[in-house]
Amino acid sequence: MAENDSFFSNQAAKVFVAGHRGLVGSAIVRKLQSLGFTNLLLRTHAELDLTLQSDVESLFAAEKPLYVILAAAKVGGIHANNTYPADFIAVNLQIQTNVIDSSYRHGVKKILFLGSSCIYPKFAPQPIPENALLSSPLEPTNEWYAVAKIAGIKMCQAYRIQYKFDAISAMPTNLYGPNDNFHPENSHVLPALIRRFHEAKVEGAKQVVVWGTGSPLREFLHVDDLADAVVFLMEEYSGFEHVNVGSGKEVSIKELAELVKEVVGFEGELVWDTSKPDGTPRKLMDSSKLANLGWSPKISLKDGLVDTYKWYLKNIKQ
Ligand SMILES: NC(=O)C1=CN([C@@H]2O[C@H](COP(=O)(O)OP(=O)(O)OC[C@H]3O[C@@H](n4cnc5c(N)ncnc54)[C@H](OP(=O)(O)O)[C@@H]3O)[C@@H](O)[C@H]2O)C=CC1
Ligand SMILES: C[C@H]1O[C@H](OP(=O)(O)OP(=O)(O)OC[C@H]2O[C@@H](n3cnc4c(=O)[nH]c(N)nc43)[C@H](O)[C@@H]2O)[C@@H](O)[C@@H](O)C1=O
């Protein structure tokens, strides 16, 4: 990459991190600050609703960020996705359309759009390569969110073709870490289980209920690794195709539940509520494209879980 195109050497550049208080956005802010970036443009949801096109336009016109990282979205676990399909498709289409289009119109040099591994077909080949996109039907519990995310990838590609706009997309696997959502029903499995096992331990409960059969396989990545991959891609990648970001390691939900139980120190038994959906049976991503560019993850699931539980104890528990 030419010197004047270097993201890392442009630490005074204005970088808009949309969604900076969320799991992903807050990790990206920590990473950028650790790299010496001093001019971050940050707006809370209350200060700027990204679904409102004219407000987004006004922000870009006034602030003229040079780089944009889009980590604002309507996000949730299997239950939330299944229960609020209209919100998941509409809010995400609105946010990403407004931010990508305004970025192009106001001279942004590069934007990174975040999607998710749920963009891939329910029965995709494993590990899932980037070119499995749109090769067969989606997983029904999150197809509304997935369709919005696929539209985001395609919008980046369309703007690259028509306007030569440097819009790239990263597809992370299931993430966890500080500032996650620990809501009992609407969160993802890992924060949900930390909370449930912790509360059961404190209350002296004999059992903890875990959803589904325990057989689905999931790949987990600590959000600090994801943030590292995001800045790496801002520096190193300007391609048409989206890029998978995974840990390469998968566990069953049963194995995950046993690990969370051990880390939290709950001594009772697990009970499986099979009336709850399993979702997609397996979604291990093929992250060799990113590995070939020179990036690899550093944080093991066990270490990441221990740190996340410490963060939960310090910041969330009553
Ligand atoms: N969590 C995960 O496991 C995974 C996440 N991703 C992707 O990473 C990105 C970030 O996800 P994550 O950090 O987990 O999500 P969070 O829910 O933790 O954070 C989302 C952020 O978006 C903001 N936001 C939501 N709606 C609006 C709006 N209308 N206007 C302005 N801001 C808004 C939220 O603000 P507020 O809190 O104030 O509402 C929040 O800061 C998403 O694109 C998601 O698809 C991809 C794969 C896995
Ligand atoms: C990142 C990805 O996340 C979502 O997909 P998902 O991987 O299915 O997400 P999940 O974390 O909610 O569940 C993983 C597995 O775990 C089981 N499970 C057990 N017990 C609990 C539990 O207590 N809560 C939850 N949420 N799941 C549980 C659950 O039944 C399922 O088998 C997408 O909708 C979409 O948001 C997306 O892109």
mmCIF file of C-alpha atoms and ligand atoms in Angstrom:
data_model
loop_
_atom_site.group_PDB
_atom_site.id
_atom_site.type_symbol
_atom_site.label_atom_id
_atom_site.label_comp_id
_atom_site.label_asym_id
_atom_site.label_seq_id
_atom_site.Cartn_x
_atom_site.Cartn_y
_atom_site.Cartn_z
ATOM 1 C CA MET A 1 0.000 0.000 0.000
ATOM 2 C CA ALA A 2 1.392 3.461 -0.885
ATOM 3 C CA GLU A 3 2.592 5.597 2.028
ATOM 4 C CA ASN A 4 -0.164 8.211 1.702
ATOM 5 C CA ASP A 5 -2.805 5.459 1.741
ATOM 6 C CA SER A 6 -1.644 4.131 5.109
ATOM 7 C CA PHE A 7 -4.360 4.124 7.765
ATOM 8 C CA PHE A 8 -1.875 3.509 10.584
ATOM 9 C CA SER A 9 0.296 6.508 9.651
ATOM 10 C CA ASN A 10 -2.749 8.792 9.698
ATOM 11 C CA GLN A 11 -3.365 8.920 13.452
ATOM 12 C CA ALA A 12 -4.620 12.501 13.377
ATOM 13 C CA ALA A 13 -7.271 11.615 10.786
ATOM 14 C CA LYS A 14 -10.908 11.863 11.851
ATOM 15 C CA VAL A 15 -12.288 8.333 12.262
ATOM 16 C CA PHE A 16 -16.041 7.897 12.799
ATOM 17 C CA VAL A 17 -16.692 4.772 14.868
ATOM 18 C CA ALA A 18 -20.459 4.281 14.593
ATOM 19 C CA GLY A 19 -21.811 2.274 17.554
ATOM 20 C CA HIS A 20 -18.862 3.108 19.830
ATOM 21 C CA ARG A 21 -20.558 2.046 23.064
ATOM 22 C CA GLY A 22 -21.422 -1.466 21.904
ATOM 23 C CA LEU A 23 -19.409 -4.674 22.256
ATOM 24 C CA VAL A 24 -17.574 -4.204 18.957
ATOM 25 C CA GLY A 25 -17.465 -0.403 18.709
ATOM 26 C CA SER A 26 -16.006 -0.012 22.212
ATOM 27 C CA ALA A 27 -13.268 -2.568 21.443
ATOM 28 C CA ILE A 28 -12.431 -0.707 18.214
ATOM 29 C CA VAL A 29 -12.195 2.580 20.139
ATOM 30 C CA ARG A 30 -9.831 0.958 22.690
ATOM 31 C CA LYS A 31 -7.710 -0.406 19.835
ATOM 32 C CA LEU A 32 -7.563 2.891 17.921
ATOM 33 C CA GLN A 33 -6.660 4.790 21.096
ATOM 34 C CA SER A 34 -3.899 2.284 21.853
ATOM 35 C CA LEU A 35 -2.529 2.900 18.339
ATOM 36 C CA GLY A 36 -2.401 6.662 18.952
ATOM 37 C CA PHE A 37 -5.509 7.795 17.042
ATOM 38 C CA THR A 38 -6.525 11.120 18.572
ATOM 39 C CA ASN A 39 -9.422 12.372 16.477
ATOM 40 C CA LEU A 40 -12.279 9.898 16.913
ATOM 41 C CA LEU A 41 -15.778 11.027 15.943
ATOM 42 C CA LEU A 42 -18.262 9.381 18.327
ATOM 43 C CA ARG A 43 -22.030 9.797 18.708
ATOM 44 C CA THR A 44 -24.337 7.881 21.040
ATOM 45 C CA HIS A 45 -27.641 6.574 19.752
ATOM 46 C CA ALA A 46 -29.370 9.320 21.774
ATOM 47 C CA GLU A 47 -27.211 12.007 20.119
ATOM 48 C CA LEU A 48 -27.660 10.673 16.577
ATOM 49 C CA ASP A 49 -30.208 8.106 15.408
ATOM 50 C CA LEU A 50 -28.489 6.522 12.399
ATOM 51 C CA THR A 51 -31.837 5.385 10.957
ATOM 52 C CA LEU A 52 -32.627 9.054 10.193
ATOM 53 C CA GLN A 53 -31.129 9.840 6.803
ATOM 54 C CA SER A 54 -31.110 13.632 7.030
ATOM 55 C CA ASP A 55 -29.474 13.571 10.474
ATOM 56 C CA VAL A 56 -26.753 11.244 9.189
ATOM 57 C CA GLU A 57 -26.211 13.506 6.162
ATOM 58 C CA SER A 58 -25.914 16.528 8.462
ATOM 59 C CA LEU A 59 -23.300 14.823 10.614
ATOM 60 C CA PHE A 60 -21.148 13.897 7.611
ATOM 61 C CA ALA A 61 -21.540 17.375 6.064
ATOM 62 C CA ALA A 62 -20.489 19.058 9.306
ATOM 63 C CA GLU A 63 -17.754 16.683 10.466
ATOM 64 C CA LYS A 64 -16.260 15.272 7.220
ATOM 65 C CA PRO A 65 -14.667 12.129 8.707
ATOM 66 C CA LEU A 66 -11.818 10.629 6.668
ATOM 67 C CA TYR A 67 -12.439 7.031 7.745
ATOM 68 C CA VAL A 68 -15.601 5.229 8.917
ATOM 69 C CA ILE A 69 -15.964 1.969 10.835
ATOM 70 C CA LEU A 70 -19.612 0.898 10.931
ATOM 71 C CA ALA A 71 -20.246 -1.050 14.154
ATOM 72 C CA ALA A 72 -23.745 0.311 14.834
ATOM 73 C CA ALA A 73 -26.543 -2.162 14.217
ATOM 74 C CA LYS A 74 -29.591 -3.824 15.693
ATOM 75 C CA VAL A 75 -27.952 -6.897 17.251
ATOM 76 C CA GLY A 76 -29.167 -9.835 19.335
ATOM 77 C CA GLY A 77 -29.103 -13.566 19.872
ATOM 78 C CA ILE A 78 -31.271 -16.300 18.426
ATOM 79 C CA HIS A 79 -34.406 -15.383 20.427
ATOM 80 C CA ALA A 80 -34.239 -11.643 19.619
ATOM 81 C CA ASN A 81 -33.620 -12.342 15.918
ATOM 82 C CA ASN A 82 -36.543 -14.765 15.832
ATOM 83 C CA THR A 83 -38.927 -12.482 17.750
ATOM 84 C CA TYR A 84 -38.272 -9.067 16.169
ATOM 85 C CA PRO A 85 -37.681 -9.823 12.448
ATOM 86 C CA ALA A 86 -39.058 -6.460 11.292
ATOM 87 C CA ASP A 87 -36.646 -4.522 13.511
ATOM 88 C CA PHE A 88 -33.693 -6.652 12.462
ATOM 89 C CA ILE A 89 -34.261 -6.145 8.742
ATOM 90 C CA ALA A 90 -35.515 -2.551 8.760
ATOM 91 C CA VAL A 91 -33.190 -0.926 11.306
ATOM 92 C CA ASN A 92 -30.110 -2.572 9.856
ATOM 93 C CA LEU A 93 -30.985 -1.678 6.268
ATOM 94 C CA GLN A 94 -31.621 1.920 7.328
ATOM 95 C CA ILE A 95 -28.435 2.365 9.381
ATOM 96 C CA GLN A 96 -26.084 0.807 6.838
ATOM 97 C CA THR A 97 -27.691 2.486 3.804
ATOM 98 C CA ASN A 98 -27.493 5.911 5.438
ATOM 99 C CA VAL A 99 -23.921 5.525 6.684
ATOM 100 C CA ILE A 100 -22.450 3.936 3.542
ATOM 101 C CA ASP A 101 -24.149 6.420 1.194
ATOM 102 C CA SER A 102 -23.264 9.489 3.285
ATOM 103 C CA SER A 103 -19.682 8.235 3.557
ATOM 104 C CA TYR A 104 -19.418 8.137 -0.220
ATOM 105 C CA ARG A 105 -21.141 11.508 -0.707
ATOM 106 C CA HIS A 106 -18.954 13.325 1.808
ATOM 107 C CA GLY A 107 -15.545 12.169 0.638
ATOM 108 C CA VAL A 108 -14.737 9.415 3.125
ATOM 109 C CA LYS A 109 -11.504 7.730 2.068
ATOM 110 C CA LYS A 110 -12.376 4.265 3.332
ATOM 111 C CA ILE A 111 -15.251 2.560 5.172
ATOM 112 C CA LEU A 112 -15.358 -0.848 6.840
ATOM 113 C CA PHE A 113 -18.810 -2.454 7.156
ATOM 114 C CA LEU A 114 -19.360 -5.197 9.724
ATOM 115 C CA GLY A 115 -21.612 -8.121 8.842
ATOM 116 C CA SER A 116 -21.853 -11.494 10.539
ATOM 117 C CA SER A 117 -21.318 -15.201 9.905
ATOM 118 C CA CYS A 118 -25.117 -15.595 9.718
ATOM 119 C CA ILE A 119 -24.965 -14.306 6.119
ATOM 120 C CA TYR A 120 -24.048 -17.828 5.029
ATOM 121 C CA PRO A 121 -26.488 -20.612 4.119
ATOM 122 C CA LYS A 122 -27.786 -22.843 6.912
ATOM 123 C CA PHE A 123 -26.073 -25.866 5.364
ATOM 124 C CA ALA A 124 -22.953 -24.179 3.998
ATOM 125 C CA PRO A 125 -19.779 -26.217 3.421
ATOM 126 C CA GLN A 126 -17.598 -26.264 6.552
ATOM 127 C CA PRO A 127 -15.351 -24.419 7.160
ATOM 128 C CA ILE A 128 -17.336 -21.749 5.291
ATOM 129 C CA PRO A 129 -15.412 -19.908 2.560
ATOM 130 C CA GLU A 130 -16.360 -16.383 1.511
ATOM 131 C CA ASN A 131 -17.715 -17.680 -1.810
ATOM 132 C CA ALA A 132 -20.443 -19.725 -0.061
ATOM 133 C CA LEU A 133 -22.463 -16.490 0.097
ATOM 134 C CA LEU A 134 -25.894 -16.820 -1.591
ATOM 135 C CA SER A 135 -25.287 -20.440 -2.580
ATOM 136 C CA SER A 136 -28.359 -21.913 -0.781
ATOM 137 C CA PRO A 137 -31.129 -20.926 1.716
ATOM 138 C CA LEU A 138 -30.439 -19.114 5.003
ATOM 139 C CA GLU A 139 -31.064 -20.201 8.618
ATOM 140 C CA PRO A 140 -34.704 -19.163 9.327
ATOM 141 C CA THR A 141 -34.106 -17.846 12.890
ATOM 142 C CA ASN A 142 -31.937 -14.994 11.602
ATOM 143 C CA GLU A 143 -32.665 -14.653 7.897
ATOM 144 C CA TRP A 144 -34.048 -11.097 8.257
ATOM 145 C CA TYR A 145 -30.846 -9.861 9.863
ATOM 146 C CA ALA A 146 -28.798 -11.899 7.377
ATOM 147 C CA VAL A 147 -30.584 -10.387 4.377
ATOM 148 C CA ALA A 148 -29.842 -6.879 5.699
ATOM 149 C CA LYS A 149 -26.176 -7.786 6.209
ATOM 150 C CA ILE A 150 -25.937 -9.324 2.727
ATOM 151 C CA ALA A 151 -27.393 -6.072 1.335
ATOM 152 C CA GLY A 152 -24.620 -4.202 3.189
ATOM 153 C CA ILE A 153 -21.927 -6.313 1.526
ATOM 154 C CA LYS A 154 -23.549 -5.807 -1.869
ATOM 155 C CA MET A 155 -23.871 -2.065 -1.290
ATOM 156 C CA CYS A 156 -20.138 -1.823 -0.553
ATOM 157 C CA GLN A 157 -19.417 -3.801 -3.724
ATOM 158 C CA ALA A 158 -21.795 -1.699 -5.837
ATOM 159 C CA TYR A 159 -20.254 1.586 -4.658
ATOM 160 C CA ARG A 160 -16.780 0.154 -5.357
ATOM 161 C CA ILE A 161 -17.800 -0.787 -8.925
ATOM 162 C CA GLN A 162 -19.709 2.358 -9.805
ATOM 163 C CA TYR A 163 -17.817 5.037 -7.833
ATOM 164 C CA LYS A 164 -14.455 3.368 -7.041
ATOM 165 C CA PHE A 165 -15.344 3.963 -3.386
ATOM 166 C CA ASP A 166 -13.048 2.072 -0.994
ATOM 167 C CA ALA A 167 -15.762 0.205 0.933
ATOM 168 C CA ILE A 168 -14.769 -3.122 2.506
ATOM 169 C CA SER A 169 -16.735 -5.669 4.550
ATOM 170 C CA ALA A 170 -15.650 -7.923 7.417
ATOM 171 C CA MET A 171 -17.751 -10.915 8.555
ATOM 172 C CA PRO A 172 -16.999 -11.807 12.177
ATOM 173 C CA THR A 173 -17.965 -15.067 13.792
ATOM 174 C CA ASN A 174 -19.797 -15.106 17.192
ATOM 175 C CA LEU A 175 -18.124 -12.481 19.410
ATOM 176 C CA TYR A 176 -17.908 -11.894 23.165
ATOM 177 C CA GLY A 177 -16.066 -9.705 25.667
ATOM 178 C CA PRO A 178 -16.389 -6.469 27.681
ATOM 179 C CA ASN A 179 -19.502 -4.345 27.032
ATOM 180 C CA ASP A 180 -21.451 -7.335 25.726
ATOM 181 C CA ASN A 181 -25.226 -7.445 26.172
ATOM 182 C CA PHE A 182 -26.076 -9.663 29.168
ATOM 183 C CA HIS A 183 -29.880 -9.509 28.746
ATOM 184 C CA PRO A 184 -31.440 -12.815 29.905
ATOM 185 C CA GLU A 185 -33.446 -13.421 26.700
ATOM 186 C CA ASN A 186 -32.169 -11.107 23.970
ATOM 187 C CA SER A 187 -28.407 -11.616 24.286
ATOM 188 C CA HIS A 188 -26.132 -14.146 22.592
ATOM 189 C CA VAL A 189 -25.402 -17.477 24.264
ATOM 190 C CA LEU A 190 -22.074 -16.693 25.931
ATOM 191 C CA PRO A 191 -23.111 -13.571 27.904
ATOM 192 C CA ALA A 192 -26.510 -15.196 28.629
ATOM 193 C CA LEU A 193 -24.789 -18.193 30.222
ATOM 194 C CA ILE A 194 -22.312 -16.080 32.224
ATOM 195 C CA ARG A 195 -25.238 -14.237 33.754
ATOM 196 C CA ARG A 196 -27.405 -17.321 34.320
ATOM 197 C CA PHE A 197 -24.621 -19.375 35.918
ATOM 198 C CA HIS A 198 -23.519 -16.428 38.054
ATOM 199 C CA GLU A 199 -27.047 -15.762 39.339
ATOM 200 C CA ALA A 200 -27.562 -19.488 40.009
ATOM 201 C CA LYS A 201 -24.297 -19.614 41.979
ATOM 202 C CA VAL A 202 -25.248 -16.564 44.064
ATOM 203 C CA GLU A 203 -28.770 -17.897 44.728
ATOM 204 C CA GLY A 204 -27.523 -21.430 45.492
ATOM 205 C CA ALA A 205 -29.725 -22.905 42.729
ATOM 206 C CA LYS A 206 -29.389 -26.616 41.920
ATOM 207 C CA GLN A 207 -29.972 -26.324 38.166
ATOM 208 C CA VAL A 208 -29.333 -24.005 35.247
ATOM 209 C CA VAL A 209 -31.495 -24.170 32.133
ATOM 210 C CA VAL A 210 -29.662 -23.982 28.790
ATOM 211 C CA TRP A 211 -31.521 -23.614 25.480
ATOM 212 C CA GLY A 212 -31.771 -26.199 22.742
ATOM 213 C CA THR A 213 -30.095 -29.596 22.570
ATOM 214 C CA GLY A 214 -26.489 -28.502 23.206
ATOM 215 C CA SER A 215 -25.380 -30.094 19.933
ATOM 216 C CA PRO A 216 -24.960 -26.970 17.707
ATOM 217 C CA LEU A 217 -21.358 -26.010 17.049
ATOM 218 C CA ARG A 218 -20.231 -22.385 17.274
ATOM 219 C CA GLU A 219 -16.947 -20.556 16.720
ATOM 220 C CA PHE A 220 -16.176 -17.806 19.259
ATOM 221 C CA LEU A 221 -13.765 -14.879 18.903
ATOM 222 C CA HIS A 222 -12.840 -12.388 21.625
ATOM 223 C CA VAL A 223 -13.849 -8.874 20.606
ATOM 224 C CA ASP A 224 -10.306 -7.530 21.211
ATOM 225 C CA ASP A 225 -9.068 -9.944 18.532
ATOM 226 C CA LEU A 226 -11.867 -8.726 16.241
ATOM 227 C CA ALA A 227 -10.874 -5.074 16.837
ATOM 228 C CA ASP A 228 -7.281 -5.972 15.984
ATOM 229 C CA ALA A 229 -8.479 -7.613 12.747
ATOM 230 C CA VAL A 230 -10.608 -4.576 11.862
ATOM 231 C CA VAL A 231 -7.707 -2.114 12.076
ATOM 232 C CA PHE A 232 -5.520 -4.628 10.230
ATOM 233 C CA LEU A 233 -8.051 -4.693 7.377
ATOM 234 C CA MET A 234 -8.298 -0.890 7.353
ATOM 235 C CA GLU A 235 -4.553 -0.863 6.726
ATOM 236 C CA GLU A 236 -4.051 -3.894 4.510
ATOM 237 C CA TYR A 237 -7.200 -4.687 2.541
ATOM 238 C CA SER A 238 -9.027 -2.848 -0.229
ATOM 239 C CA GLY A 239 -10.692 -5.723 -2.053
ATOM 240 C CA PHE A 240 -14.144 -6.347 -3.537
ATOM 241 C CA GLU A 241 -14.967 -9.504 -1.599
ATOM 242 C CA HIS A 242 -15.909 -9.539 2.115
ATOM 243 C CA VAL A 243 -13.425 -11.116 4.550
ATOM 244 C CA ASN A 244 -14.215 -13.765 7.197
ATOM 245 C CA VAL A 245 -12.886 -13.095 10.710
ATOM 246 C CA GLY A 246 -12.894 -16.162 12.942
ATOM 247 C CA SER A 247 -10.836 -17.973 15.563
ATOM 248 C CA GLY A 248 -10.787 -21.255 13.619
ATOM 249 C CA LYS A 249 -11.869 -23.122 16.794
ATOM 250 C CA GLU A 250 -15.357 -24.458 17.373
ATOM 251 C CA VAL A 251 -17.114 -25.874 20.435
ATOM 252 C CA SER A 252 -20.535 -27.406 20.956
ATOM 253 C CA ILE A 253 -23.009 -25.402 23.021
ATOM 254 C CA LYS A 254 -22.790 -28.227 25.594
ATOM 255 C CA GLU A 255 -18.990 -27.805 25.797
ATOM 256 C CA LEU A 256 -19.410 -24.038 26.053
ATOM 257 C CA ALA A 257 -21.956 -24.407 28.865
ATOM 258 C CA GLU A 258 -19.580 -26.738 30.782
ATOM 259 C CA LEU A 259 -16.745 -24.230 30.339
ATOM 260 C CA VAL A 260 -18.834 -21.263 31.533
ATOM 261 C CA LYS A 261 -20.031 -23.365 34.481
ATOM 262 C CA GLU A 262 -16.385 -24.073 35.422
ATOM 263 C CA VAL A 263 -15.206 -20.455 34.982
ATOM 264 C CA VAL A 264 -18.120 -19.065 37.018
ATOM 265 C CA GLY A 265 -17.820 -21.811 39.657
ATOM 266 C CA PHE A 266 -21.416 -23.098 39.588
ATOM 267 C CA GLU A 267 -21.709 -26.576 41.060
ATOM 268 C CA GLY A 268 -25.220 -27.678 40.111
ATOM 269 C CA GLU A 269 -26.469 -29.447 36.986
ATOM 270 C CA LEU A 270 -27.397 -28.385 33.448
ATOM 271 C CA VAL A 271 -30.942 -28.892 32.144
ATOM 272 C CA TRP A 272 -31.665 -28.585 28.411
ATOM 273 C CA ASP A 273 -34.808 -26.743 27.262
ATOM 274 C CA THR A 274 -35.378 -28.362 23.880
ATOM 275 C CA SER A 275 -38.426 -26.187 23.201
ATOM 276 C CA LYS A 276 -35.906 -23.424 22.362
ATOM 277 C CA PRO A 277 -34.399 -23.357 18.831
ATOM 278 C CA ASP A 278 -30.911 -24.677 18.096
ATOM 279 C CA GLY A 279 -30.476 -22.439 15.079
ATOM 280 C CA THR A 280 -27.901 -23.351 12.503
ATOM 281 C CA PRO A 281 -26.190 -26.697 13.310
ATOM 282 C CA ARG A 282 -22.660 -25.550 12.556
ATOM 283 C CA LYS A 283 -20.965 -22.363 11.306
ATOM 284 C CA LEU A 284 -17.212 -22.581 11.372
ATOM 285 C CA MET A 285 -15.771 -19.979 9.052
ATOM 286 C CA ASP A 286 -12.818 -20.469 6.747
ATOM 287 C CA SER A 287 -10.636 -17.501 7.716
ATOM 288 C CA SER A 288 -7.682 -18.492 5.534
ATOM 289 C CA LYS A 289 -8.050 -15.388 3.367
ATOM 290 C CA LEU A 290 -7.370 -13.187 6.415
ATOM 291 C CA ALA A 291 -4.598 -15.529 7.600
ATOM 292 C CA ASN A 292 -2.956 -15.273 4.182
ATOM 293 C CA LEU A 293 -3.020 -11.480 4.489
ATOM 294 C CA GLY A 294 -1.001 -11.932 7.709
ATOM 295 C CA TRP A 295 -3.478 -11.759 10.614
ATOM 296 C CA SER A 296 -4.208 -14.347 13.313
ATOM 297 C CA PRO A 297 -6.160 -14.303 16.623
ATOM 298 C CA LYS A 298 -4.396 -14.370 20.006
ATOM 299 C CA ILE A 299 -6.969 -14.905 22.767
ATOM 300 C CA SER A 300 -8.088 -18.448 23.685
ATOM 301 C CA LEU A 301 -11.730 -19.086 24.595
ATOM 302 C CA LYS A 302 -10.786 -20.053 28.165
ATOM 303 C CA ASP A 303 -8.692 -16.908 28.746
ATOM 304 C CA GLY A 304 -11.304 -14.719 27.082
ATOM 305 C CA LEU A 305 -14.074 -16.220 29.226
ATOM 306 C CA VAL A 306 -12.111 -15.684 32.447
ATOM 307 C CA ASP A 307 -11.534 -12.026 31.507
ATOM 308 C CA THR A 308 -15.146 -11.493 30.461
ATOM 309 C CA TYR A 309 -16.441 -12.967 33.730
ATOM 310 C CA LYS A 310 -14.091 -10.625 35.653
ATOM 311 C CA TRP A 311 -15.456 -7.710 33.620
ATOM 312 C CA TYR A 312 -19.032 -8.859 34.340
ATOM 313 C CA LEU A 313 -18.344 -9.043 38.105
ATOM 314 C CA LYS A 314 -16.860 -5.556 38.107
ATOM 315 C CA ASN A 315 -19.344 -3.822 35.822
ATOM 316 C CA ILE A 316 -22.674 -5.634 35.618
ATOM 317 C CA LYS A 317 -23.638 -7.807 38.572
ATOM 318 C CA GLN A 318 -26.027 -6.273 41.119
HETATM 319 N N1 LIG B 1 -22.015 -9.588 18.909
HETATM 320 C C1 LIG B 1 -21.680 -10.523 18.038
HETATM 321 O O1 LIG B 1 -21.542 -11.721 18.390
HETATM 322 C C2 LIG B 1 -21.459 -10.176 16.604
HETATM 323 C C3 LIG B 1 -21.587 -8.884 16.110
HETATM 324 N N2 LIG B 1 -21.364 -8.627 14.780
HETATM 325 C C4 LIG B 1 -21.539 -7.307 14.196
HETATM 326 O O2 LIG B 1 -20.791 -6.320 14.874
HETATM 327 C C5 LIG B 1 -21.499 -5.072 14.857
HETATM 328 C C6 LIG B 1 -21.620 -4.542 16.277
HETATM 329 O O3 LIG B 1 -22.296 -5.511 17.079
HETATM 330 P P1 LIG B 1 -22.257 -5.441 18.668
HETATM 331 O O4 LIG B 1 -21.191 -4.529 19.106
HETATM 332 O O5 LIG B 1 -22.294 -6.832 19.151
HETATM 333 O O6 LIG B 1 -23.679 -4.792 18.991
HETATM 334 P P2 LIG B 1 -24.115 -3.931 20.267
HETATM 335 O O7 LIG B 1 -25.587 -4.103 20.397
HETATM 336 O O8 LIG B 1 -23.242 -4.236 21.435
HETATM 337 O O9 LIG B 1 -23.798 -2.436 19.819
HETATM 338 C C7 LIG B 1 -24.485 -1.856 18.753
HETATM 339 C C8 LIG B 1 -24.266 -0.369 18.781
HETATM 340 O O10 LIG B 1 -25.047 0.241 17.755
HETATM 341 C C9 LIG B 1 -25.707 1.365 18.280
HETATM 342 N N3 LIG B 1 -26.971 1.584 17.584
HETATM 343 C C10 LIG B 1 -27.966 0.695 17.384
HETATM 344 N N4 LIG B 1 -28.976 1.282 16.721
HETATM 345 C C11 LIG B 1 -28.592 2.573 16.506
HETATM 346 C C12 LIG B 1 -29.198 3.671 15.871
HETATM 347 N N5 LIG B 1 -30.417 3.580 15.315
HETATM 348 N N6 LIG B 1 -28.525 4.843 15.837
HETATM 349 C C13 LIG B 1 -27.312 4.965 16.403
HETATM 350 N N7 LIG B 1 -26.675 3.945 17.007
HETATM 351 C C14 LIG B 1 -27.316 2.765 17.063
HETATM 352 C C15 LIG B 1 -25.948 1.011 19.729
HETATM 353 O O11 LIG B 1 -26.177 2.163 20.478
HETATM 354 P P3 LIG B 1 -27.112 2.076 21.800
HETATM 355 O O12 LIG B 1 -26.488 1.061 22.689
HETATM 356 O O13 LIG B 1 -27.053 3.464 22.341
HETATM 357 O O14 LIG B 1 -28.467 1.646 21.326
HETATM 358 C C16 LIG B 1 -24.662 0.299 20.084
HETATM 359 O O15 LIG B 1 -23.661 1.218 20.446
HETATM 360 C C17 LIG B 1 -22.850 -5.347 14.191
HETATM 361 O O16 LIG B 1 -22.795 -4.959 12.846
HETATM 362 C C18 LIG B 1 -22.981 -6.844 14.279
HETATM 363 O O17 LIG B 1 -23.722 -7.350 13.208
HETATM 364 C C19 LIG B 1 -20.996 -9.637 13.926
HETATM 365 C C20 LIG B 1 -20.858 -10.926 14.359
HETATM 366 C C21 LIG B 1 -21.083 -11.302 15.729
HETATM 367 C C1 LIG B 2 -23.658 -13.979 15.971
HETATM 368 C C2 LIG B 2 -24.954 -14.599 15.511
HETATM 369 O O1 LIG B 2 -25.809 -14.866 16.612
HETATM 370 C C3 LIG B 2 -27.110 -15.378 16.332
HETATM 371 O O2 LIG B 2 -27.026 -16.714 15.979
HETATM 372 P P1 LIG B 2 -26.601 -17.877 16.963
HETATM 373 O O3 LIG B 2 -25.188 -18.241 16.714
HETATM 374 O O4 LIG B 2 -27.578 -18.968 16.839
HETATM 375 O O5 LIG B 2 -26.669 -17.145 18.364
HETATM 376 P P2 LIG B 2 -26.899 -17.373 19.895
HETATM 377 O O6 LIG B 2 -25.656 -16.947 20.566
HETATM 378 O O7 LIG B 2 -28.134 -16.655 20.328
HETATM 379 O O8 LIG B 2 -27.173 -18.933 20.113
HETATM 380 C C4 LIG B 2 -26.201 -19.905 19.879
HETATM 381 C C5 LIG B 2 -26.690 -21.253 20.331
HETATM 382 O O9 LIG B 2 -26.707 -21.257 21.772
HETATM 383 C C6 LIG B 2 -27.934 -21.799 22.230
HETATM 384 N N1 LIG B 2 -28.229 -21.272 23.570
HETATM 385 C C7 LIG B 2 -28.244 -22.022 24.700
HETATM 386 N N2 LIG B 2 -28.612 -21.266 25.746
HETATM 387 C C8 LIG B 2 -28.792 -19.998 25.265
HETATM 388 C C9 LIG B 2 -29.157 -18.785 25.889
HETATM 389 O O10 LIG B 2 -29.399 -18.698 27.074
HETATM 390 N N3 LIG B 2 -29.202 -17.681 25.086
HETATM 391 C C10 LIG B 2 -28.922 -17.747 23.730
HETATM 392 N N4 LIG B 2 -28.981 -16.604 23.008
HETATM 393 N N5 LIG B 2 -28.614 -18.907 23.127
HETATM 394 C C11 LIG B 2 -28.534 -20.009 23.882
HETATM 395 C C12 LIG B 2 -28.925 -21.392 21.152
HETATM 396 O O11 LIG B 2 -30.096 -22.191 21.221
HETATM 397 C C13 LIG B 2 -28.093 -21.651 19.887
HETATM 398 O O12 LIG B 2 -28.114 -23.006 19.573
HETATM 399 C C14 LIG B 2 -27.782 -14.716 15.172
HETATM 400 O O13 LIG B 2 -29.156 -14.663 15.473
HETATM 401 C C15 LIG B 2 -27.104 -13.493 14.778
HETATM 402 O O14 LIG B 2 -27.198 -12.505 15.778
HETATM 403 C C16 LIG B 2 -25.664 -13.739 14.548
HETATM 404 O O15 LIG B 2 -25.095 -13.255 13.610
#
